[in-house]
Amino acid sequence: MFTTILSMIITLFIALLLAIPMGIYLAKAFDYNITGLDKIYEPIEKCLFKIGGIKKQNQTWKQYAISLVLANSFMIVIVYMIFRLQGILPLNPSNIAGMEPTLAFNTAISFMTNTNLQHYSGESGLSYLSQMIGILFMMFAAPATALAVVIAFIRGLAGKKIGNFFIDFIRAMTRVLLPISFVAGLIFIGLGVPQTLDPSITAQTIEGTEQNIARGPVASFLSIKELGNNGGGYFGVNSAHPFENPNALSNLIQILLMLLLPTAMPFTYGRMVGSAKQGRTLFISMAMILVVFLGITLTSEYQGNPVLHDMGLQQGQGSMEGKEVRFGVGQSVLYAVVTTASETGAVNTMHDTMTPIGGMLVLSNMLLNTVFGGVGAGFINVMMYTMIAVFLSALMVGRTPEFLGKKIEVKEMKLIAVTMLIHPLLILGASAVALILPQGTEAISNPGFHGLTQIVYEYTSSAANNGSGFEGLGDATPFWNVSTAIVMFLGRYFGLVTMMAVAGSLAAKSLVPQTVGTLRTDTALFGTILLGTIFIVGALTFFPILVLGPVAEYLTL
Amino acid sequence: MERVKRLMGPIIRTSFLIMIIGGVLYPAAITVIAQVIIPDRANGSLIYNGENEVIGSELIGQNFTSAKFFHGRVSSIKYDASGSGSNNYAPSNQEMIERLKESAAAWEKDNPNTPLNKVPLDLVTNSGSGLDPHISPDAAYAQVSRVSEMTGINQQNLIELISKNTQGKELGIFGEERVNVLKLNLDLVELL
């Protein structure tokens, strides 16, 4: 128990040590002024800009937003076609047929929106070509898009020019995603993750039977899956598979990769708006939620399942159903909390099997969608809550709300209010529809209160672009494919566009001089107000559904 | 509209550019390096017998059913490594409780000398992957009495075998102590 807690403290401490330099690096990497980094990257990027037909000119926030939505939509269309036609396209040694339309629709949107909800099985549903130029391509394109958008968003807040989507997109690839994934991929192979183009091998076991072992280019997939907060597994069970996560060290690196970009973002922001303290306040506020959630989840999983306790088996390991021995309860819980906080969606334990309270906490991470959040989109969400907190505080003392020297007025607040409402609306609205229709309720695999949680979890994971699931849910049906695809799409692009509008609108305003009466947004007091806002606005919305699902299950066990 | 049209050029070209870099060049480069530097690992940490035939992977669990071998964890897919998965039973699911009762009854029948309160939970629960290669050291020790009886190897030797095959926590801190069932059984076969 002691070493388990120590291992968590060390893990989170390393994450912190990486977050600060990474944050500064990101601010530099996307700086349009000439920096030292240009020497290394400029020659390659010049060539890529030429091939891509990209001109170095600033865009307005509208042009930026249109570029991002159009580019992503175009990618969805080509990848959809690849999935549909994979049966007749090359690189298909196992003769896998073209994907069914609703499943292809779901999968293309899922990977473009950084969700990676997988209603197919990787081992049998996709050809090599689809895995490479469909899935892997989008695993780069989705976080590159998100990274570009968040940088443009912060530029707007900082009163700078918004920038150019295509330049930021390419820079996200060359300066962040490709180099880190490459190094991490090689480390993973050293730790035992396979990287081979030979598909599977048949072993003659010592009991005299045969075992067919699926393999593949897992390591290259794994590193971008974690770094980009994608989360889609090469194998069906994701990082619970011993090939996709062979030991506690590969587990540690995966956790660090998942946290790297989301935790760096507050520091990038601090540097770009010229106040490191602003960034620190946000980081500490979010880190506090993470640590508290981790503590509660850990306690719940160690207490285990009371039903099993009554059977007279040896106690002490905690709840082991759905977990792997090499991770035990400790590393499984840490991974589950981090993957839902960072909206990655990779899993090393089956979340469906978690104790009711443990399952509720990982669900809450996604319901709040602000505990660091996924690369880019998560931070934009945090900023949304920050502005709500500024607005509420200002109302309480009767002043005009100001943020980073700009007045937040009716136009911005309307946009923010709509953005805030879309998340619960998607989750609760879609869950209600699924509960009414037989196509929805037939998918439930664990009866009782847990069944409700399965449905809510699926839509929450979609809306928050997480991608993990209570995987017992039989969701590979047209109803679930189409409904979650719509939720994923709106959950992704609606908020990105409205918040870009907020940034664009703030950027156009003139600075208000700071006075003694200005609410400071870099203090512990503000951090507390922010946490209060997140919990009151975010959590209360979902309180009833949590009582009916996990809490009721807990009380009736 | 004119402006949107002007965007389509870069959108199409950049998309295909990233598709080639991220989807083809990147995995190809890693594969080549891995196959040159560490082919054993890159090919799945396979274990070979004397005749150079593959008998398994040290990372993938196998389905041991004979009473003379140490057994691994419950696997709803019977350790079929062409796929992966488990039942995703919620703690409140009645089917899981039934399965556990069956496991407990089977244990008492096969291991009359070892009471249930010596059986750690990992031995009677389904792993997440259905391919878990490990059990906890306690889960291995609990099987010593049965394996000794079935194989005729004395208990002390088996205990030594388990302790030899016990892997500690990574760097002394991360993860859990564990025993690789396949490797343990391979060592066991040598003593037969």
XYZ file of C-alpha atoms in Angstrom:
749
model
C 0.000 0.000 0.000
C 2.770 2.402 0.947
C 4.813 1.728 -2.192
C 1.674 2.005 -4.303
C 0.974 5.489 -2.986
C 4.654 6.376 -3.287
C 4.619 5.228 -6.929
C 1.679 7.530 -7.606
C 3.343 10.504 -5.977
C 6.477 9.876 -8.020
C 4.454 9.522 -11.230
C 2.562 12.761 -10.696
C 5.756 14.532 -9.671
C 7.509 13.492 -12.893
C 4.428 14.659 -14.803
C 4.764 18.055 -13.121
C 8.465 18.257 -13.880
C 7.734 17.555 -17.552
C 4.744 19.887 -17.795
C 6.609 23.137 -17.127
C 9.367 22.825 -19.768
C 6.882 21.324 -22.209
C 4.578 24.290 -21.678
C 7.374 26.715 -22.414
C 8.450 24.662 -25.409
C 4.932 24.757 -26.866
C 4.751 28.532 -26.484
C 8.021 28.819 -28.379
C 7.171 26.227 -31.016
C 4.084 28.135 -32.142
C 5.631 31.594 -31.888
C 5.590 33.296 -35.303
C 8.579 35.425 -34.353
C 11.908 33.892 -35.179
C 13.055 31.541 -32.415
C 15.975 29.164 -31.995
C 13.701 26.281 -32.975
C 13.351 27.609 -36.501
C 16.905 26.600 -37.298
C 16.021 22.952 -36.755
C 12.519 22.822 -38.180
C 12.339 25.631 -40.742
C 13.986 23.746 -43.649
C 11.632 20.742 -43.295
C 8.582 22.906 -42.744
C 9.336 25.127 -45.733
C 9.275 22.035 -47.870
C 6.011 20.807 -46.271
C 4.351 24.209 -46.688
C 5.262 24.091 -50.355
C 3.782 20.628 -50.870
C 0.719 21.585 -48.856
C 0.216 24.797 -50.820
C 0.253 26.797 -47.590
C 0.878 30.545 -47.634
C 2.117 32.364 -44.573
C -0.734 34.782 -43.985
C -2.786 35.541 -40.907
C -6.408 34.500 -40.772
C -9.347 36.055 -38.946
C -10.940 33.847 -36.269
C -13.728 33.076 -38.736
C -11.322 31.953 -41.453
C -9.404 29.931 -38.883
C -12.577 28.210 -37.661
C -13.800 27.550 -41.207
C -10.408 26.082 -42.140
C -10.449 23.740 -39.190
C -14.018 22.517 -39.663
C -13.597 22.096 -43.421
C -10.236 20.355 -43.122
C -11.584 17.919 -40.530
C -14.753 17.311 -42.525
C -12.716 16.580 -45.627
C -10.585 14.092 -43.675
C -13.725 12.417 -42.333
C -14.999 11.976 -45.887
C -11.804 10.421 -47.260
C -11.329 8.110 -44.288
C -14.992 7.086 -44.485
C -14.426 6.088 -48.097
C -11.274 4.154 -47.229
C -13.180 2.163 -44.580
C -16.042 1.448 -46.957
C -13.770 0.373 -49.801
C -11.117 -1.481 -47.786
C -12.315 -4.791 -49.236
C -11.139 -3.879 -52.740
C -8.198 -1.667 -51.780
C -4.657 -3.088 -51.467
C -2.871 -4.147 -48.229
C -5.689 -6.383 -47.093
C -4.109 -9.831 -46.586
C -6.871 -11.131 -44.310
C -9.541 -10.220 -46.912
C -11.524 -8.058 -44.548
C -14.719 -6.761 -46.140
C -15.669 -3.106 -46.430
C -17.098 -1.592 -43.264
C -20.830 -1.300 -42.828
C -21.967 2.343 -43.478
C -23.027 3.373 -39.962
C -19.915 1.798 -38.445
C -17.641 3.541 -40.958
C -19.463 6.826 -40.240
C -18.968 6.310 -36.510
C -15.332 5.273 -36.764
C -14.304 8.136 -39.062
C -15.903 10.749 -36.809
C -14.638 8.996 -33.712
C -11.001 9.237 -34.742
C -11.252 12.721 -36.235
C -12.761 14.111 -33.039
C -9.994 12.629 -30.875
C -12.556 10.332 -29.247
C -11.587 6.874 -30.472
C -14.744 5.200 -29.410
C -14.291 1.840 -31.086
C -17.385 -0.065 -32.106
C -15.281 -2.367 -34.280
C -12.600 -4.815 -33.208
C -9.124 -3.845 -34.352
C -7.966 -7.417 -34.885
C -10.701 -8.298 -37.364
C -12.492 -5.151 -38.517
C -9.811 -3.186 -40.339
C -7.352 -3.900 -43.147
C -3.729 -2.823 -42.808
C -4.376 0.037 -45.180
C -7.290 1.273 -43.046
C -5.212 0.981 -39.883
C -2.433 3.057 -41.439
C -3.854 5.767 -43.664
C -7.198 5.805 -41.856
C -6.711 5.312 -38.145
C -3.069 6.274 -37.663
C -3.433 9.294 -39.955
C -6.313 10.616 -37.892
C -4.527 9.896 -34.636
C -2.031 12.524 -35.787
C -4.471 14.866 -37.497
C -6.907 15.088 -34.563
C -4.459 16.244 -31.861
C -2.639 18.449 -34.402
C -5.948 20.181 -35.098
C -6.705 20.570 -31.399
C -3.252 21.881 -30.634
C -3.516 24.437 -33.443
C -6.904 25.613 -32.226
C -5.923 26.036 -28.596
C -2.848 28.035 -29.558
C -4.961 30.283 -31.781
C -7.456 30.631 -28.938
C -4.756 31.708 -26.486
C -3.336 34.108 -29.070
C -6.772 35.707 -29.213
C -6.910 36.030 -25.411
C -3.423 37.491 -25.400
C -4.542 40.105 -27.916
C -2.243 38.802 -30.638
C -3.103 37.951 -34.216
C -4.960 34.611 -34.467
C -2.449 33.067 -36.885
C -2.866 30.583 -39.706
C -4.501 27.201 -39.195
C -2.383 25.312 -41.718
C 0.925 26.613 -40.376
C -0.069 25.700 -36.816
C -1.330 22.308 -37.948
C 1.954 21.453 -39.681
C 3.996 22.799 -36.766
C 2.016 20.635 -34.327
C 3.092 17.656 -36.416
C 6.742 18.511 -36.965
C 7.564 20.143 -33.645
C 5.468 18.160 -31.181
C 3.683 15.005 -32.255
C 6.099 13.299 -34.643
C 9.368 13.647 -32.691
C 7.881 12.674 -29.312
C 5.894 9.726 -30.712
C 8.960 8.492 -32.515
C 11.150 8.404 -29.406
C 8.360 7.023 -27.208
C 7.617 4.326 -29.778
C 11.196 3.073 -29.677
C 11.164 3.029 -25.858
C 7.950 1.007 -25.900
C 9.538 -1.596 -28.166
C 12.439 -1.855 -25.730
C 9.923 -2.603 -22.989
C 8.312 -5.417 -24.999
C 5.652 -3.857 -27.226
C 5.711 -5.576 -30.646
C 6.400 -3.697 -33.886
C 6.184 -6.107 -36.763
C 4.327 -6.384 -40.025
C 3.949 -10.147 -39.628
C 0.379 -10.478 -38.443
C 0.083 -13.493 -36.164
C 1.949 -16.596 -35.126
C 0.824 -20.028 -34.001
C 2.437 -21.461 -30.885
C 2.474 -25.152 -29.892
C 1.767 -25.060 -26.163
C 3.275 -27.482 -23.647
C -0.191 -28.856 -22.956
C -0.258 -29.930 -26.611
C -2.728 -27.396 -27.964
C -2.289 -24.498 -30.354
C -2.386 -20.836 -29.496
C -2.783 -18.235 -32.207
C -1.133 -14.976 -31.165
C -2.082 -11.734 -32.930
C 0.704 -9.166 -33.319
C 1.318 -6.109 -35.446
C 2.914 -2.664 -35.558
C 1.677 -1.856 -32.050
C 4.415 0.446 -30.701
C 4.110 3.148 -33.368
C 0.348 3.130 -32.780
C 0.678 3.187 -29.010
C 2.850 6.277 -28.651
C 0.615 8.603 -30.679
C -2.441 7.036 -29.080
C -1.289 8.268 -25.669
C 0.538 11.474 -26.632
C -2.340 12.721 -28.779
C -4.944 11.783 -26.150
C -6.512 9.556 -28.788
C -6.951 6.389 -26.785
C -8.002 3.932 -29.453
C -6.474 0.514 -28.894
C -4.566 -1.565 -31.419
C -6.077 -4.605 -29.736
C -9.658 -4.927 -28.579
C -8.878 -4.554 -24.884
C -6.615 -1.578 -25.437
C -3.771 -1.153 -22.923
C -4.949 -4.049 -20.787
C -3.482 -6.306 -23.513
C -0.025 -7.516 -22.448
C 1.375 -6.575 -25.879
C -0.014 -3.056 -25.599
C 1.192 -2.571 -22.029
C 3.667 -5.267 -20.965
C 4.683 -3.981 -17.527
C 4.459 -1.197 -14.984
C 7.192 0.804 -16.737
C 5.351 0.895 -20.056
C 2.324 1.791 -17.956
C 4.216 4.683 -16.357
C 5.323 6.064 -19.709
C 1.792 5.833 -21.056
C 0.482 7.802 -18.087
C 3.173 10.449 -18.559
C 2.419 10.727 -22.274
C -1.287 11.139 -21.631
C -0.628 13.934 -19.163
C 2.140 15.653 -21.118
C 0.223 18.002 -23.414
C -2.846 18.662 -21.210
C -0.737 19.573 -18.167
C 1.669 21.670 -20.244
C -1.128 23.823 -21.596
C -1.646 26.066 -18.516
C 2.053 26.907 -18.587
C 1.940 27.612 -22.334
C -0.987 29.889 -21.652
C 0.806 31.610 -18.762
C 3.750 32.338 -20.978
C 1.716 33.497 -23.959
C -0.434 35.939 -21.996
C 2.660 37.132 -20.172
C 1.750 36.000 -16.676
C 3.189 32.723 -15.454
C 1.100 33.066 -12.304
C -2.156 32.847 -14.278
C -1.070 29.518 -15.673
C 0.073 28.214 -12.305
C -3.280 29.027 -10.681
C -5.121 27.040 -13.332
C -2.687 24.145 -13.092
C -2.976 23.893 -9.320
C -6.786 24.086 -9.389
C -7.034 21.219 -11.855
C -4.345 19.171 -10.162
C -6.315 19.376 -6.926
C -9.407 17.833 -8.515
C -7.246 15.091 -10.022
C -5.627 14.184 -6.719
C -8.898 14.146 -4.777
C -10.611 11.985 -7.406
C -7.617 9.655 -7.436
C -7.778 9.255 -3.664
C -11.472 8.416 -3.589
C -11.240 5.983 -6.508
C -8.272 4.225 -4.962
C -10.042 3.796 -1.634
C -13.127 2.409 -3.304
C -11.238 -0.102 -5.444
C -9.117 -1.286 -2.515
C -12.243 -1.887 -0.466
C -13.331 -4.149 -3.267
C -16.660 -5.778 -3.883
C -18.540 -6.650 -0.657
C -20.314 -9.500 -2.428
C -17.004 -11.289 -2.997
C -15.896 -10.657 0.573
C -18.796 -12.725 1.808
C -17.552 -15.777 -0.096
C -14.590 -16.352 2.198
C -11.801 -15.775 -0.316
C -8.489 -14.208 0.705
C -8.824 -10.424 0.999
C -6.324 -7.639 0.547
C -5.828 -7.319 -3.200
C -8.906 -5.148 -3.719
C -11.254 -5.548 -6.660
C -9.379 -7.698 -9.215
C -12.182 -8.487 -11.663
C -11.260 -6.862 -14.985
C -7.773 -5.904 -13.792
C -4.339 -7.270 -14.642
C -1.996 -8.726 -12.017
C 1.021 -6.727 -13.214
C -0.812 -3.466 -12.486
C -2.876 -4.484 -9.478
C -5.422 -2.055 -8.101
C -2.922 0.802 -7.727
C -1.675 1.260 -11.292
C -5.103 0.380 -12.699
C -6.779 3.146 -10.713
C -4.091 5.702 -11.553
C -4.407 4.880 -15.236
C -8.223 5.026 -15.128
C -8.246 8.432 -13.440
C -5.579 9.865 -15.748
C -7.160 8.529 -18.930
C -10.525 10.077 -18.096
C -9.028 13.338 -16.808
C -6.950 13.778 -19.971
C -9.844 12.554 -22.142
C -7.594 9.940 -23.700
C -9.807 6.920 -23.335
C -7.086 4.275 -23.324
C -7.778 1.721 -20.598
C -5.625 -0.802 -18.747
C -8.550 -2.095 -16.722
C -12.148 -2.657 -17.713
C -14.022 0.375 -16.396
C -17.293 -1.526 -16.480
C -15.969 -3.816 -13.749
C -14.910 -1.045 -11.393
C -16.650 -0.665 -8.048
C -19.651 1.691 -8.246
C -17.907 4.632 -6.581
C -14.679 4.127 -8.548
C -16.677 4.000 -11.759
C -18.560 7.133 -10.731
C -15.347 9.100 -10.251
C -13.902 8.244 -13.658
C -17.295 9.109 -15.134
C -17.230 12.425 -13.257
C -13.868 13.292 -14.771
C -15.563 13.205 -18.160
C -18.743 14.904 -16.984
C -16.694 17.860 -15.729
C -14.446 17.645 -18.813
C -12.104 20.194 -17.232
C -9.708 18.129 -15.118
C -6.956 19.109 -17.553
C -9.024 17.647 -20.384
C -7.798 16.425 -23.752
C -5.081 18.156 -25.729
C -6.374 21.567 -26.749
C -10.098 21.072 -26.349
C -9.726 20.441 -22.618
C -7.922 23.679 -21.984
C -10.470 25.660 -23.977
C -13.106 24.159 -21.693
C -11.122 25.205 -18.643
C -10.990 28.753 -20.020
C -14.739 28.666 -20.489
C -15.191 27.861 -16.801
C -12.621 30.528 -15.924
C -14.665 33.159 -17.710
C -17.842 31.946 -16.028
C -16.053 32.252 -12.689
C -14.934 35.788 -13.583
C -18.463 36.665 -14.589
C -20.032 35.269 -11.407
C -17.488 36.977 -9.153
C -17.999 40.289 -10.907
C -21.766 40.009 -10.534
C -21.382 39.391 -6.820
C -19.534 42.660 -6.308
C -21.436 44.543 -8.981
C -18.661 45.301 -11.464
C -18.203 44.697 -15.145
C -16.358 41.411 -15.532
C -12.849 41.797 -16.894
C -10.473 39.058 -17.962
C -6.876 39.640 -19.035
C -7.645 43.334 -19.363
C -10.654 42.836 -21.638
C -14.311 43.375 -20.734
C -16.482 40.280 -20.923
C -19.826 41.483 -22.161
C -23.207 40.209 -23.312
C -21.974 38.787 -26.604
C -19.199 36.690 -25.042
C -21.362 35.511 -22.138
C -24.083 34.351 -24.511
C -21.579 32.291 -26.457
C -20.087 30.872 -23.253
C -23.489 30.007 -21.802
C -24.467 28.125 -24.955
C -21.131 26.284 -24.943
C -21.536 25.313 -21.326
C -25.021 23.934 -21.922
C -24.196 21.825 -24.951
C -22.238 19.228 -22.908
C -25.043 18.252 -20.474
C -27.610 18.646 -23.226
C -25.842 16.112 -25.431
C -25.238 13.637 -22.616
C -28.598 13.773 -20.890
C -30.594 14.260 -24.075
C -29.001 11.326 -25.877
C -29.225 9.100 -22.782
C -32.922 9.894 -22.457
C -33.527 8.918 -26.080
C -31.562 5.682 -25.645
C -33.532 4.807 -22.532
C -36.855 5.276 -24.317
C -35.988 3.252 -27.418
C -35.609 -0.533 -27.364
C -32.518 -0.159 -29.610
C -30.960 1.695 -26.692
C -31.911 -0.460 -23.730
C -31.259 -3.763 -25.527
C -27.553 -2.952 -25.447
C -27.354 -3.064 -21.633
C -25.304 -6.048 -20.464
C -25.233 -5.442 -16.711
C -28.811 -5.248 -15.439
C -30.101 -2.896 -12.754
C -28.728 0.502 -11.814
C -25.446 -0.302 -13.517
C -27.255 -0.483 -16.855
C -28.171 3.185 -16.602
C -24.545 4.024 -15.875
C -23.479 2.058 -18.961
C -25.641 4.227 -21.206
C -24.693 7.513 -19.559
C -21.017 6.550 -19.651
C -21.162 5.852 -23.386
C -22.623 9.259 -24.241
C -20.440 11.100 -21.736
C -17.385 9.489 -23.244
C -18.610 10.554 -26.687
C -19.481 14.134 -25.753
C -16.210 14.641 -23.876
C -14.303 13.022 -26.768
C -12.801 10.509 -24.370
C -13.518 7.185 -26.044
C -13.314 4.756 -23.155
C -16.428 2.761 -22.467
C -18.300 0.563 -20.083
C -17.472 -2.012 -22.692
C -20.107 -4.523 -21.741
C -22.552 -2.289 -23.598
C -23.500 -3.931 -26.895
C -22.937 -0.766 -28.875
C -22.000 -2.103 -32.321
C -25.461 -1.446 -33.745
C -26.677 1.213 -36.215
C -28.531 3.056 -33.450
C -25.460 3.398 -31.259
C -23.132 4.049 -34.205
C -25.191 6.957 -35.483
C -26.229 8.473 -32.161
C -22.742 8.472 -30.631
C -21.270 9.805 -33.899
C -23.594 12.823 -33.746
C -22.789 13.392 -30.077
C -19.043 13.151 -30.758
C -19.219 15.576 -33.677
C -21.225 18.211 -31.821
C -19.257 17.664 -28.611
C -16.110 18.470 -30.522
C -16.798 21.240 -32.994
C -19.593 23.205 -31.384
C -17.484 24.307 -28.432
C -14.340 24.859 -30.481
C -16.105 27.241 -32.853
C -18.043 29.176 -30.206
C -14.961 29.606 -28.032
C -12.925 30.731 -31.057
C -15.632 33.341 -31.526
C -15.191 34.430 -27.897
C -11.420 34.721 -28.356
C -11.866 36.607 -31.622
C -14.292 38.995 -30.017
C -12.041 39.600 -26.992
C -9.013 40.116 -29.210
C -10.789 42.953 -31.001
C -11.490 44.848 -27.773
C -9.300 47.544 -26.360
C -7.466 47.008 -23.075
C -9.001 48.291 -19.868
C -6.374 49.577 -17.450
C -6.030 47.418 -14.351
C -7.100 49.102 -11.114
C -7.263 48.087 -7.437
C -10.851 47.104 -8.036
C -10.018 44.615 -10.787
C -10.604 40.982 -9.851
C -7.245 39.272 -10.048
C -7.362 35.917 -11.784
C -3.973 34.652 -10.680
C -4.594 34.191 -6.971
C -5.488 31.276 -4.708
C -8.808 33.015 -4.054
C -9.644 32.924 -7.736
C -8.532 29.306 -7.966
C -11.034 28.485 -5.235
C -13.804 30.376 -6.995
C -12.964 28.491 -10.178
C -13.201 25.130 -8.428
C -16.495 26.194 -6.861
C -17.840 27.205 -10.259
C -16.785 23.940 -11.852
C -18.470 21.914 -9.160
C -21.628 23.988 -8.828
C -22.217 24.523 -12.519
C -20.736 21.283 -13.787
C -21.445 18.731 -11.124
C -24.927 19.773 -10.020
C -26.220 19.281 -13.559
C -25.317 15.616 -13.379
C -26.043 14.947 -9.733
C -29.459 13.277 -10.277
C -28.114 10.855 -12.876
C -25.196 9.892 -10.629
C -27.586 9.179 -7.760
C -29.748 6.954 -9.954
C -26.774 5.094 -11.428
C -23.586 4.450 -9.445
C -24.779 5.683 -6.030
C -27.862 3.458 -6.147
C -25.703 0.508 -7.218
C -23.327 1.156 -4.343
C -26.129 1.301 -1.796
C -27.758 -1.905 -3.015
C -24.621 -4.071 -3.283
C -17.774 31.183 -51.113
C -14.779 32.332 -53.112
C -12.739 32.293 -49.924
C -13.830 28.766 -49.056
C -12.789 27.611 -52.508
C -9.365 29.066 -51.971
C -9.046 27.017 -48.770
C -9.759 23.717 -50.497
C -6.357 23.567 -52.158
C -4.353 23.577 -48.922
C -6.930 21.372 -47.184
C -6.695 18.596 -49.762
C -2.947 18.805 -50.147
C -2.187 19.043 -46.433
C -4.513 16.141 -45.640
C -2.800 13.792 -48.054
C 0.599 15.033 -46.928
C -0.111 14.201 -43.271
C -1.703 10.917 -44.332
C 1.558 9.864 -45.950
C 3.849 11.165 -43.190
C 1.830 9.962 -40.182
C 0.196 6.897 -41.684
C 3.018 5.448 -43.774
C 6.480 6.944 -43.250
C 6.310 7.128 -39.456
C 5.298 3.500 -38.752
C 7.614 2.261 -41.506
C 10.613 4.041 -39.987
C 9.903 2.676 -36.506
C 9.394 -0.840 -37.859
C 12.691 -0.814 -39.693
C 14.657 0.460 -36.684
C 12.955 -1.981 -34.313
C 13.523 -4.982 -36.567
C 17.206 -4.116 -36.864
C 17.999 -3.257 -33.225
C 15.679 -5.404 -31.080
C 13.977 -8.038 -33.245
C 13.173 -10.316 -30.272
C 11.086 -7.705 -28.552
C 9.664 -6.316 -31.782
C 8.381 -9.749 -32.780
C 6.474 -10.350 -29.566
C 8.951 -11.791 -27.012
C 8.423 -15.325 -28.282
C 9.633 -18.412 -26.427
C 11.129 -21.266 -28.485
C 11.721 -24.911 -27.574
C 14.795 -26.975 -28.419
C 13.570 -27.588 -31.967
C 13.181 -23.850 -32.565
C 9.392 -24.049 -32.566
C 7.378 -21.282 -30.965
C 5.731 -22.496 -27.773
C 4.286 -19.175 -26.712
C 5.075 -15.589 -25.841
C 6.349 -14.654 -22.427
C 3.885 -11.758 -22.452
C 0.770 -13.745 -23.321
C -0.923 -16.086 -20.864
C -1.915 -19.626 -21.809
C -4.818 -21.797 -20.838
C -3.467 -24.428 -18.423
C -6.113 -26.988 -17.570
C -4.169 -30.063 -16.438
C -4.068 -30.366 -12.650
C -0.307 -30.993 -12.697
C 0.398 -27.489 -13.994
C 0.033 -24.177 -12.244
C -3.099 -22.428 -13.457
C -3.526 -18.813 -14.510
C -6.436 -16.492 -14.048
C -10.005 -16.940 -15.262
C -10.343 -16.065 -18.952
C -13.713 -15.930 -20.657
C -11.925 -16.238 -24.020
C -9.822 -19.214 -22.848
C -6.589 -17.331 -23.617
C -7.345 -17.215 -27.350
C -4.739 -14.608 -28.312
C -6.074 -14.088 -31.821
C -8.468 -11.759 -30.031
C -8.755 -10.339 -26.536
C -11.496 -9.452 -24.088
C -13.530 -10.285 -21.042
C -17.121 -10.262 -19.881
C -17.141 -6.779 -18.370
C -19.156 -7.913 -15.367
C -20.242 -5.105 -13.083
C -19.758 -5.713 -9.347
C -23.521 -6.125 -9.052
C -23.801 -8.645 -11.902
C -25.371 -11.931 -10.787
C -23.597 -13.902 -13.531
C -20.223 -12.983 -12.075
C -21.287 -14.141 -8.645
C -22.444 -17.458 -10.129
C -19.103 -17.832 -11.925
C -17.218 -17.200 -8.695
C -19.279 -19.770 -6.861
C -18.416 -22.315 -9.550
C -14.730 -21.419 -9.306
C -14.857 -21.799 -5.534
C -16.548 -25.201 -5.769
C -14.045 -26.387 -8.374
C -11.194 -25.207 -6.184
C -12.434 -27.107 -3.165
C -12.736 -30.261 -5.263
C -9.251 -30.037 -6.836
C -7.383 -28.645 -3.836
C -8.759 -30.399 -0.767
C -5.697 -29.409 1.262
C -5.918 -25.690 0.614
C -8.899 -23.856 2.128
C -10.624 -21.038 0.247
C -9.322 -18.342 2.552
C -5.826 -19.061 1.153
C -6.992 -18.270 -2.394
C -6.216 -14.710 -3.519
C -8.894 -12.967 -5.550
C -6.767 -12.713 -8.695
C -6.962 -16.468 -9.185
C -10.762 -16.557 -9.380
C -11.427 -13.277 -11.189
C -11.338 -12.615 -14.935
C -8.432 -10.457 -16.074
C -9.241 -7.426 -18.214
C -7.490 -8.756 -21.308
C -8.329 -12.418 -20.885
C -4.627 -12.951 -21.658
C -3.007 -12.026 -18.331
C 0.287 -13.972 -18.199
C 0.705 -13.484 -14.442
C -0.728 -14.480 -11.111
C 0.210 -13.112 -7.707
C 2.864 -15.087 -5.767
C 0.201 -16.052 -3.209
C -1.906 -17.486 -6.018
C 1.027 -19.676 -7.037
C 1.785 -20.792 -3.471
C -1.854 -21.745 -2.990
C -1.466 -24.315 -5.807
C 1.693 -25.956 -4.459
C -0.075 -28.709 -2.554
C -2.084 -29.823 -5.600
C 0.805 -29.634 -8.080
C 3.067 -31.530 -5.695
C 0.514 -34.295 -5.309
C -0.084 -34.593 -9.058
C 3.568 -34.449 -10.150
C 5.359 -36.067 -7.225
C 7.764 -33.137 -6.951
C 8.203 -32.233 -3.318
C 6.663 -29.044 -2.032
C 9.950 -27.401 -1.070
C 11.226 -27.616 -4.671
C 8.019 -26.086 -5.973
C 8.236 -23.243 -3.494
C 11.785 -22.571 -4.645
C 10.614 -22.644 -8.250
C 7.949 -20.057 -7.508
C 10.320 -17.790 -5.663
C 12.777 -18.051 -8.565
C 10.018 -17.047 -10.980
C 8.682 -14.195 -8.868
C 9.261 -10.811 -10.474
C 9.396 -7.889 -8.086
C 7.888 -4.481 -8.590
C 9.507 -2.482 -11.399
C 12.350 -0.396 -9.943
C 11.096 -1.634 -6.588
C 8.129 0.735 -6.700
C 5.878 0.453 -9.741
C 3.290 -2.245 -10.298
C 2.928 -5.484 -8.360
C 4.882 -8.628 -7.546
C 3.942 -11.405 -9.909
C 4.699 -14.870 -11.239
C 4.711 -15.659 -14.960
C 2.607 -18.827 -15.198
C 4.006 -20.029 -18.530
C 7.632 -19.648 -17.436
C 6.869 -21.312 -14.105
C 5.306 -24.271 -15.880
C 8.226 -24.488 -18.312
C 10.570 -24.780 -15.327
C 8.215 -27.330 -13.829
C 8.343 -29.474 -16.965
C 12.126 -29.676 -16.635
C 11.750 -31.238 -13.177
C 9.336 -33.899 -14.373
